[in-house]
Amino acid sequence: MDVPADGTAEIVNDVPVGLEKGLPNYWYPVLQAEELKTGKPYSFRVMGQDLVAWRDANDHPRIVVDRCPHRNAKLSLGHVLEGDLQCPLHGIRYNHKGRCVRIPWEPDTSPLLGEIKVTAYPTRELGGYIWAYLGDENRFPSPHLEDELPEELSNGEKFIWYRLPTDYWKTNWLVAIDGGDAYHAVMLHANSQAAPKKGKTAGRTGKKINVPMEDRRMEIVKTDHGARGIGVDALGNPINHGHLTNEIMFGDRFILPCITSNPIRPVPGEAPYTSRLWQYPIDEELTRVERYLCFRANSDEERAESLRLFEDVTLPRLQKIGEEDKKVAESQGDLISARSNETLFSPDADTVQVRRLIRKAFLSSRDGQRVDVESSSLVFPI
């Protein structure tokens, strides 16, 4: 176990003990809205904790720890009755705040009702996701959800977004986030993100770059938003990759707690869009991945065009890119192996900066201070 100069015990460089399990006291998209059916509990796991979600009498989502404090039975095996959650074992019932509201063998006025409680988390539905504030409400009251999410999710009149299916990566969440650097794509995704240079049909054919892998090189360009990789051939000529990453500042590319944003300018003739990606732990060994693509859309015509672009170009492209990122991340081994066996180069300075931002947020929370999400980073970058 490493111990840096500040005395913080670390399981590996820049990972304080406990951070491998997640970064608490932030909002997370724990479910896609359609997963949570009315009248039926839904069990899931986040940050090593078993949780259960259900919809109350007003169809609002609710989330508590998936254990009855009476005899430790899973509440997700129980029933939703009158908007509350009832344990299957003895029928003890809890409301959305985790407070016991019924013990079947006790009167409704029994003082025992105030002695039993299950941990509940603030929960909201927005933008097609169920969000949970996975934190200590007593020490860190939950911030307003809209203040901590990208602006487009609260403005369906000016934006349209398309959610991708949830994915699960067999790797630690910090290893997954490391894969968001701005220069791996020109090699790892050289073919999957390629497209013809011009025209409304750009990307539909899946055309690959006409440069053999052995002749491909990379230039590292320093920009205001960090190091960026540019693909070139053996003579230094730029290789067309089918899209360009719009220049954004470092703080806009990675946003706490686990959001990676990629503003994309496709080939000429196509509308720009932004990819938003959440990667957070189910436990130390498994990561949940939520992603959507967003376009500016102020008219029916722009919405129709964005749907065409999503279905014909960006969805198949991102599906392939996601498969490639996942395969490489899973190949790196567990968190300790991945970090202990790496040799960093100068372009990795941005990755180290992200790691230390996450570390700072974790240690600040442990010490009683919360690092807020930067609101400027949540503005749509294109």
CSV table of C-alpha atoms in Angstrom, one decimal:
chain,number,residue,atom,x,y,z
A,1,MET,CA,0.0,0.0,0.0
A,2,ASP,CA,1.4,3.4,-1.0
A,3,VAL,CA,1.5,6.4,1.4
A,4,PRO,CA,2.1,9.7,-0.4
A,5,ALA,CA,3.7,12.8,1.3
A,6,ASP,CA,0.3,13.9,2.6
A,7,GLY,CA,0.0,10.7,4.6
A,8,THR,CA,-3.1,9.4,2.7
A,9,ALA,CA,-3.0,5.6,2.4
A,10,GLU,CA,-3.4,4.5,-1.3
A,11,ILE,CA,-4.0,1.1,-2.8
A,12,VAL,CA,-2.1,2.3,-5.8
A,13,ASN,CA,-0.8,5.7,-7.1
A,14,ASP,CA,-3.5,8.5,-6.9
A,15,VAL,CA,-6.2,6.0,-5.5
A,16,PRO,CA,-6.9,6.6,-1.8
A,17,VAL,CA,-8.3,3.6,0.0
A,18,GLY,CA,-12.1,3.5,-0.8
A,19,LEU,CA,-12.0,5.4,-4.0
A,20,GLU,CA,-11.8,2.2,-6.0
A,21,LYS,CA,-15.4,1.6,-4.8
A,22,GLY,CA,-16.7,5.0,-6.1
A,23,LEU,CA,-17.0,8.7,-5.5
A,24,PRO,CA,-19.9,9.5,-3.1
A,25,ASN,CA,-22.1,12.6,-2.7
A,26,TYR,CA,-23.0,13.1,-6.4
A,27,TRP,CA,-25.9,12.4,-8.6
A,28,TYR,CA,-25.7,9.3,-10.8
A,29,PRO,CA,-27.9,8.0,-13.7
A,30,VAL,CA,-28.6,4.6,-12.0
A,31,LEU,CA,-31.3,3.4,-14.3
A,32,GLN,CA,-32.9,4.1,-17.6
A,33,ALA,CA,-36.4,5.2,-16.9
A,34,GLU,CA,-38.1,2.4,-18.8
A,35,GLU,CA,-36.4,-0.2,-16.6
A,36,LEU,CA,-38.5,0.9,-13.6
A,37,LYS,CA,-42.0,-0.4,-14.0
A,38,THR,CA,-45.0,0.8,-12.0
A,39,GLY,CA,-45.9,-1.6,-9.2
A,40,LYS,CA,-42.8,-3.7,-9.2
A,41,PRO,CA,-39.5,-3.3,-7.2
A,42,TYR,CA,-36.3,-3.3,-9.2
A,43,SER,CA,-33.0,-4.4,-7.6
A,44,PHE,CA,-29.6,-3.2,-8.7
A,45,ARG,CA,-26.1,-2.5,-7.4
A,46,VAL,CA,-24.1,0.7,-7.4
A,47,MET,CA,-20.8,1.4,-5.6
A,48,GLY,CA,-20.8,-2.1,-4.0
A,49,GLN,CA,-24.3,-1.4,-2.4
A,50,ASP,CA,-27.4,-3.4,-3.1
A,51,LEU,CA,-30.3,-1.0,-3.8
A,52,VAL,CA,-34.0,-1.3,-4.7
A,53,ALA,CA,-36.1,1.2,-6.7
A,54,TRP,CA,-39.8,1.4,-7.1
A,55,ARG,CA,-42.5,4.0,-8.2
A,56,ASP,CA,-44.6,5.5,-5.5
A,57,ALA,CA,-48.4,6.3,-5.6
A,58,ASN,CA,-47.6,9.3,-7.8
A,59,ASP,CA,-45.3,7.3,-10.1
A,60,HIS,CA,-42.2,9.1,-8.8
A,61,PRO,CA,-39.1,6.9,-8.5
A,62,ARG,CA,-37.8,6.0,-5.0
A,63,ILE,CA,-34.6,4.2,-3.9
A,64,VAL,CA,-33.6,2.6,-0.6
A,65,VAL,CA,-31.0,0.1,0.5
A,66,ASP,CA,-32.2,-3.4,-0.5
A,67,ARG,CA,-32.2,-4.9,3.0
A,68,CYS,CA,-34.9,-4.9,5.6
A,69,PRO,CA,-33.4,-3.8,8.9
A,70,HIS,CA,-35.6,-6.3,10.7
A,71,ARG,CA,-34.1,-9.6,9.5
A,72,ASN,CA,-31.9,-8.5,6.5
A,73,ALA,CA,-34.3,-9.9,3.8
A,74,LYS,CA,-34.1,-8.3,0.3
A,75,LEU,CA,-36.9,-5.7,0.0
A,76,SER,CA,-36.8,-6.2,-3.8
A,77,LEU,CA,-38.5,-9.5,-3.3
A,78,GLY,CA,-41.4,-7.7,-1.7
A,79,HIS,CA,-44.4,-5.7,-2.9
A,80,VAL,CA,-45.3,-2.1,-3.8
A,81,LEU,CA,-48.5,-1.4,-1.8
A,82,GLU,CA,-50.2,2.0,-1.7
A,83,GLY,CA,-46.9,3.5,-3.0
A,84,ASP,CA,-44.8,2.0,-0.2
A,85,LEU,CA,-42.4,-0.9,-0.2
A,86,GLN,CA,-43.3,-4.0,1.8
A,87,CYS,CA,-40.8,-6.6,3.0
A,88,PRO,CA,-41.7,-10.1,1.7
A,89,LEU,CA,-40.7,-11.9,5.0
A,90,HIS,CA,-42.9,-10.3,7.6
A,91,GLY,CA,-44.8,-7.5,5.8
A,92,ILE,CA,-43.0,-4.6,7.4
A,93,ARG,CA,-43.6,-1.6,5.2
A,94,TYR,CA,-41.4,1.5,4.4
A,95,ASN,CA,-42.1,4.8,2.7
A,96,HIS,CA,-39.9,6.7,0.2
A,97,LYS,CA,-37.9,8.2,3.0
A,98,GLY,CA,-37.1,4.8,4.4
A,99,ARG,CA,-39.3,5.3,7.4
A,100,CYS,CA,-41.3,2.3,8.7
A,101,VAL,CA,-45.0,3.0,8.3
A,102,ARG,CA,-46.4,-0.4,9.2
A,103,ILE,CA,-45.6,-3.4,11.4
A,104,PRO,CA,-48.4,-5.8,10.8
A,105,TRP,CA,-48.6,-7.0,14.5
A,106,GLU,CA,-48.5,-3.4,15.9
A,107,PRO,CA,-51.1,-0.6,15.9
A,108,ASP,CA,-50.5,2.3,13.4
A,109,THR,CA,-49.7,4.5,16.4
A,110,SER,CA,-47.0,2.1,17.8
A,111,PRO,CA,-43.8,3.9,18.9
A,112,LEU,CA,-41.8,1.0,17.3
A,113,LEU,CA,-42.5,2.6,13.9
A,114,GLY,CA,-40.0,5.3,14.7
A,115,GLU,CA,-37.3,2.9,15.7
A,116,ILE,CA,-36.8,1.1,12.4
A,117,LYS,CA,-35.6,2.7,9.2
A,118,VAL,CA,-33.9,1.8,6.0
A,119,THR,CA,-31.4,4.2,4.3
A,120,ALA,CA,-33.1,6.1,1.5
A,121,TYR,CA,-31.5,8.2,-1.3
A,122,PRO,CA,-32.9,11.3,-3.0
A,123,THR,CA,-34.2,10.2,-6.4
A,124,ARG,CA,-35.4,12.0,-9.5
A,125,GLU,CA,-36.5,11.2,-13.1
A,126,LEU,CA,-35.1,13.4,-15.8
A,127,GLY,CA,-34.1,13.1,-19.4
A,128,GLY,CA,-35.0,9.4,-19.6
A,129,TYR,CA,-32.9,8.4,-16.6
A,130,ILE,CA,-33.6,7.7,-13.0
A,131,TRP,CA,-31.1,9.7,-10.9
A,132,ALA,CA,-29.9,9.0,-7.4
A,133,TYR,CA,-27.9,11.1,-5.1
A,134,LEU,CA,-25.6,8.5,-3.6
A,135,GLY,CA,-24.3,10.4,-0.6
A,136,ASP,CA,-24.6,11.3,3.0
A,137,GLU,CA,-27.5,13.8,3.2
A,138,ASN,CA,-26.7,14.7,6.8
A,139,ARG,CA,-23.2,15.9,5.9
A,140,PHE,CA,-23.7,16.9,2.3
A,141,PRO,CA,-27.3,17.8,1.4
A,142,SER,CA,-28.1,16.9,-2.1
A,143,PRO,CA,-27.7,19.8,-4.6
A,144,HIS,CA,-30.4,20.7,-7.1
A,145,LEU,CA,-30.2,18.0,-9.8
A,146,GLU,CA,-30.5,20.4,-12.7
A,147,ASP,CA,-27.5,22.4,-11.4
A,148,GLU,CA,-25.3,19.3,-11.7
A,149,LEU,CA,-26.4,17.9,-15.1
A,150,PRO,CA,-25.7,19.1,-18.6
A,151,GLU,CA,-28.1,21.8,-19.6
A,152,GLU,CA,-29.7,20.0,-22.5
A,153,LEU,CA,-31.4,17.4,-20.2
A,154,SER,CA,-33.5,20.2,-18.8
A,155,ASN,CA,-34.3,21.9,-22.2
A,156,GLY,CA,-36.1,19.7,-24.6
A,157,GLU,CA,-37.2,22.6,-26.7
A,158,LYS,CA,-33.7,23.5,-27.9
A,159,PHE,CA,-32.0,20.1,-27.7
A,160,ILE,CA,-32.7,16.5,-28.6
A,161,TRP,CA,-30.7,13.5,-27.2
A,162,TYR,CA,-30.6,9.8,-28.0
A,163,ARG,CA,-29.8,7.4,-25.2
A,164,LEU,CA,-27.7,4.3,-25.9
A,165,PRO,CA,-28.3,1.0,-24.2
A,166,THR,CA,-26.6,0.6,-20.8
A,167,ASP,CA,-23.3,-1.3,-21.0
A,168,TYR,CA,-21.3,-3.2,-18.4
A,169,TRP,CA,-17.5,-3.3,-18.5
A,170,LYS,CA,-15.5,-5.9,-16.5
A,171,THR,CA,-13.1,-3.4,-15.2
A,172,ASN,CA,-12.7,-0.9,-12.4
A,173,TRP,CA,-14.4,2.5,-13.1
A,174,LEU,CA,-11.1,4.4,-12.8
A,175,VAL,CA,-9.5,2.2,-15.5
A,176,ALA,CA,-12.6,2.9,-17.7
A,177,ILE,CA,-12.3,6.7,-17.2
A,178,ASP,CA,-8.6,6.5,-18.0
A,179,GLY,CA,-9.6,5.5,-21.5
A,180,GLY,CA,-11.1,8.9,-22.2
A,181,ASP,CA,-7.8,10.5,-23.2
A,182,ALA,CA,-7.8,12.7,-26.3
A,183,TYR,CA,-5.2,10.9,-28.3
A,184,HIS,CA,-6.0,7.2,-28.3
A,185,ALA,CA,-8.8,7.4,-30.9
A,186,VAL,CA,-6.6,8.0,-33.9
A,187,MET,CA,-5.2,4.5,-33.4
A,188,LEU,CA,-7.8,2.4,-31.5
A,189,HIS,CA,-10.7,3.8,-33.5
A,190,ALA,CA,-8.9,4.5,-36.8
A,191,ASN,CA,-11.3,2.5,-38.8
A,192,SER,CA,-14.5,2.5,-36.7
A,193,GLN,CA,-14.8,6.3,-36.8
A,194,ALA,CA,-13.8,6.7,-40.4
A,195,ALA,CA,-16.1,8.1,-43.0
A,196,PRO,CA,-16.0,9.6,-46.5
A,197,LYS,CA,-14.9,13.3,-46.6
A,198,LYS,CA,-18.1,15.0,-47.9
A,199,GLY,CA,-21.8,14.7,-48.4
A,200,LYS,CA,-25.0,14.0,-46.6
A,201,THR,CA,-24.3,10.2,-46.8
A,202,ALA,CA,-21.0,10.6,-44.9
A,203,GLY,CA,-20.4,7.6,-42.6
A,204,ARG,CA,-23.2,5.4,-44.1
A,205,THR,CA,-20.9,3.2,-46.1
A,206,GLY,CA,-18.6,2.4,-43.3
A,207,LYS,CA,-15.7,3.1,-45.6
A,208,LYS,CA,-12.3,2.5,-44.0
A,209,ILE,CA,-9.2,4.7,-44.2
A,210,ASN,CA,-7.1,3.8,-47.2
A,211,VAL,CA,-3.8,3.9,-45.2
A,212,PRO,CA,-2.3,0.6,-43.9
A,213,MET,CA,-1.9,0.3,-40.2
A,214,GLU,CA,1.9,0.0,-40.6
A,215,ASP,CA,2.0,3.4,-42.3
A,216,ARG,CA,0.0,5.3,-39.7
A,217,ARG,CA,1.6,7.7,-37.4
A,218,MET,CA,0.4,10.3,-34.9
A,219,GLU,CA,1.2,13.9,-34.1
A,220,ILE,CA,0.6,15.2,-30.6
A,221,VAL,CA,-0.8,18.8,-30.7
A,222,LYS,CA,-0.9,20.9,-27.6
A,223,THR,CA,-4.1,22.9,-27.4
A,224,ASP,CA,-6.0,24.9,-24.8
A,225,HIS,CA,-7.9,21.8,-24.0
A,226,GLY,CA,-4.8,19.6,-23.5
A,227,ALA,CA,-2.9,17.2,-25.7
A,228,ARG,CA,-4.7,16.0,-28.8
A,229,GLY,CA,-3.7,13.2,-31.3
A,230,ILE,CA,-3.8,13.8,-35.0
A,231,GLY,CA,-3.6,10.8,-37.3
A,232,VAL,CA,-1.1,11.1,-40.2
A,233,ASP,CA,0.4,8.8,-42.8
A,234,ALA,CA,4.1,7.9,-43.1
A,235,LEU,CA,4.7,11.2,-44.9
A,236,GLY,CA,3.0,13.3,-42.3
A,237,ASN,CA,-0.2,13.9,-44.3
A,238,PRO,CA,-3.3,14.1,-42.1
A,239,ILE,CA,-5.7,11.1,-42.2
A,240,ASN,CA,-9.4,11.8,-42.4
A,241,HIS,CA,-11.1,10.1,-39.5
A,242,GLY,CA,-14.7,11.1,-40.4
A,243,HIS,CA,-15.1,13.7,-37.6
A,244,LEU,CA,-13.2,16.3,-35.7
A,245,THR,CA,-13.2,16.9,-32.0
A,246,ASN,CA,-14.3,20.4,-31.2
A,247,GLU,CA,-11.8,22.3,-29.1
A,248,ILE,CA,-12.9,22.6,-25.5
A,249,MET,CA,-11.2,23.3,-22.3
A,250,PHE,CA,-10.0,20.5,-20.0
A,251,GLY,CA,-12.6,21.2,-17.4
A,252,ASP,CA,-15.3,20.8,-20.1
A,253,ARG,CA,-14.1,17.5,-21.3
A,254,PHE,CA,-14.2,15.8,-17.9
A,255,ILE,CA,-16.8,16.7,-15.3
A,256,LEU,CA,-17.2,15.3,-11.8
A,257,PRO,CA,-18.2,12.8,-10.8
A,258,CYS,CA,-17.5,10.6,-13.9
A,259,ILE,CA,-18.7,12.5,-17.0
A,260,THR,CA,-16.7,12.6,-20.2
A,261,SER,CA,-17.9,14.9,-22.9
A,262,ASN,CA,-16.8,14.8,-26.6
A,263,PRO,CA,-18.1,17.6,-28.8
A,264,ILE,CA,-17.9,16.3,-32.4
A,265,ARG,CA,-17.9,18.2,-35.7
A,266,PRO,CA,-18.5,15.5,-38.4
A,267,VAL,CA,-17.5,15.8,-42.0
A,268,PRO,CA,-18.8,18.9,-43.8
A,269,GLY,CA,-22.5,18.9,-44.3
A,270,GLU,CA,-23.4,17.1,-41.1
A,271,ALA,CA,-24.7,18.7,-37.9
A,272,PRO,CA,-22.3,18.8,-34.9
A,273,TYR,CA,-23.2,16.8,-31.8
A,274,THR,CA,-21.9,16.0,-28.3
A,275,SER,CA,-21.4,12.6,-26.7
A,276,ARG,CA,-21.9,12.5,-22.9
A,277,LEU,CA,-20.6,9.4,-21.1
A,278,TRP,CA,-21.0,8.4,-17.5
A,279,GLN,CA,-18.7,5.6,-16.2
A,280,TYR,CA,-19.2,4.6,-12.5
A,281,PRO,CA,-18.8,1.5,-10.4
A,282,ILE,CA,-21.2,-1.3,-9.7
A,283,ASP,CA,-18.4,-2.6,-7.5
A,284,GLU,CA,-14.6,-2.6,-7.6
A,285,GLU,CA,-14.6,-5.0,-10.6
A,286,LEU,CA,-17.6,-3.9,-12.7
A,287,THR,CA,-18.4,-0.6,-14.3
A,288,ARG,CA,-21.8,0.7,-15.5
A,289,VAL,CA,-21.7,2.8,-18.7
A,290,GLU,CA,-24.4,5.3,-19.7
A,291,ARG,CA,-24.1,7.4,-22.8
A,292,TYR,CA,-26.2,9.6,-24.9
A,293,LEU,CA,-25.7,11.8,-28.0
A,294,CYS,CA,-27.2,15.3,-28.1
A,295,PHE,CA,-27.9,17.8,-30.9
A,296,ARG,CA,-29.2,21.3,-31.0
A,297,ALA,CA,-32.7,21.2,-32.5
A,298,ASN,CA,-35.1,24.1,-32.7
A,299,SER,CA,-37.4,22.8,-35.4
A,300,ASP,CA,-39.0,19.7,-36.6
A,301,GLU,CA,-36.7,19.7,-39.6
A,302,GLU,CA,-33.6,19.8,-37.3
A,303,ARG,CA,-35.0,17.0,-35.2
A,304,ALA,CA,-35.7,14.8,-38.2
A,305,GLU,CA,-32.2,15.5,-39.5
A,306,SER,CA,-30.6,14.6,-36.1
A,307,LEU,CA,-32.5,11.3,-36.0
A,308,ARG,CA,-31.3,10.5,-39.5
A,309,LEU,CA,-27.7,11.3,-38.6
A,310,PHE,CA,-28.0,9.3,-35.3
A,311,GLU,CA,-29.4,6.2,-37.0
A,312,ASP,CA,-27.2,6.3,-40.1
A,313,VAL,CA,-23.9,7.6,-38.8
A,314,THR,CA,-23.3,8.2,-35.1
A,315,LEU,CA,-25.1,5.1,-33.6
A,316,PRO,CA,-23.2,2.4,-35.6
A,317,ARG,CA,-20.0,4.4,-35.2
A,318,LEU,CA,-20.4,4.7,-31.4
A,319,GLN,CA,-21.4,1.1,-31.0
A,320,LYS,CA,-18.1,0.0,-32.6
A,321,ILE,CA,-16.1,2.6,-30.7
A,322,GLY,CA,-17.7,1.4,-27.4
A,323,GLU,CA,-16.8,-2.2,-28.2
A,324,GLU,CA,-13.2,-1.3,-28.8
A,325,ASP,CA,-12.9,0.9,-25.7
A,326,LYS,CA,-14.5,-1.9,-23.6
A,327,LYS,CA,-12.2,-4.6,-25.0
A,328,VAL,CA,-9.1,-2.7,-24.3
A,329,ALA,CA,-10.2,-1.6,-20.8
A,330,GLU,CA,-11.0,-5.1,-19.8
A,331,SER,CA,-7.6,-6.3,-21.1
A,332,GLN,CA,-5.7,-4.0,-18.7
A,333,GLY,CA,-6.5,-6.1,-15.7
A,334,ASP,CA,-7.6,-4.9,-12.3
A,335,LEU,CA,-7.0,-1.4,-11.0
A,336,ILE,CA,-3.8,-2.2,-9.2
A,337,SER,CA,-2.4,-4.1,-12.1
A,338,ALA,CA,-3.3,-1.4,-14.6
A,339,ARG,CA,-1.8,1.4,-12.6
A,340,SER,CA,1.3,-0.5,-11.3
A,341,ASN,CA,2.4,-1.7,-14.8
A,342,GLU,CA,2.0,1.6,-16.7
A,343,THR,CA,4.7,3.8,-18.1
A,344,LEU,CA,3.3,7.3,-18.7
A,345,PHE,CA,4.4,9.7,-21.5
A,346,SER,CA,4.0,13.4,-21.8
A,347,PRO,CA,0.6,13.3,-23.5
A,348,ASP,CA,-0.7,11.5,-20.4
A,349,ALA,CA,-0.5,14.6,-18.4
A,350,ASP,CA,-4.2,15.2,-19.0
A,351,THR,CA,-5.1,11.7,-17.7
A,352,VAL,CA,-3.1,12.4,-14.6
A,353,GLN,CA,-4.9,15.7,-14.1
A,354,VAL,CA,-8.3,13.9,-14.3
A,355,ARG,CA,-7.0,11.3,-11.8
A,356,ARG,CA,-6.0,13.9,-9.3
A,357,LEU,CA,-9.2,15.8,-9.7
A,358,ILE,CA,-11.1,12.7,-8.7
A,359,ARG,CA,-8.7,12.0,-5.9
A,360,LYS,CA,-9.2,15.6,-4.6
A,361,ALA,CA,-13.0,15.3,-4.7
A,362,PHE,CA,-12.8,12.0,-2.7
A,363,LEU,CA,-10.5,13.3,0.0
A,364,SER,CA,-12.4,16.5,0.3
A,365,SER,CA,-15.6,14.6,0.9
A,366,ARG,CA,-13.9,12.4,3.5
A,367,ASP,CA,-12.7,15.6,5.2
A,368,GLY,CA,-16.1,17.2,5.3
A,369,GLN,CA,-16.0,19.4,2.1
A,370,ARG,CA,-17.7,18.6,-1.2
A,371,VAL,CA,-16.1,19.6,-4.5
A,372,ASP,CA,-19.0,21.0,-6.5
A,373,VAL,CA,-19.6,20.3,-10.1
A,374,GLU,CA,-18.5,23.3,-12.2
A,375,SER,CA,-21.6,24.8,-13.7
A,376,SER,CA,-19.7,26.2,-16.7
A,377,SER,CA,-18.7,22.7,-17.7
A,378,LEU,CA,-22.4,21.7,-18.1
A,379,VAL,CA,-23.1,24.1,-20.9
A,380,PHE,CA,-23.6,22.5,-24.3
A,381,PRO,CA,-20.2,23.0,-25.9
A,382,ILE,CA,-21.3,23.4,-29.6
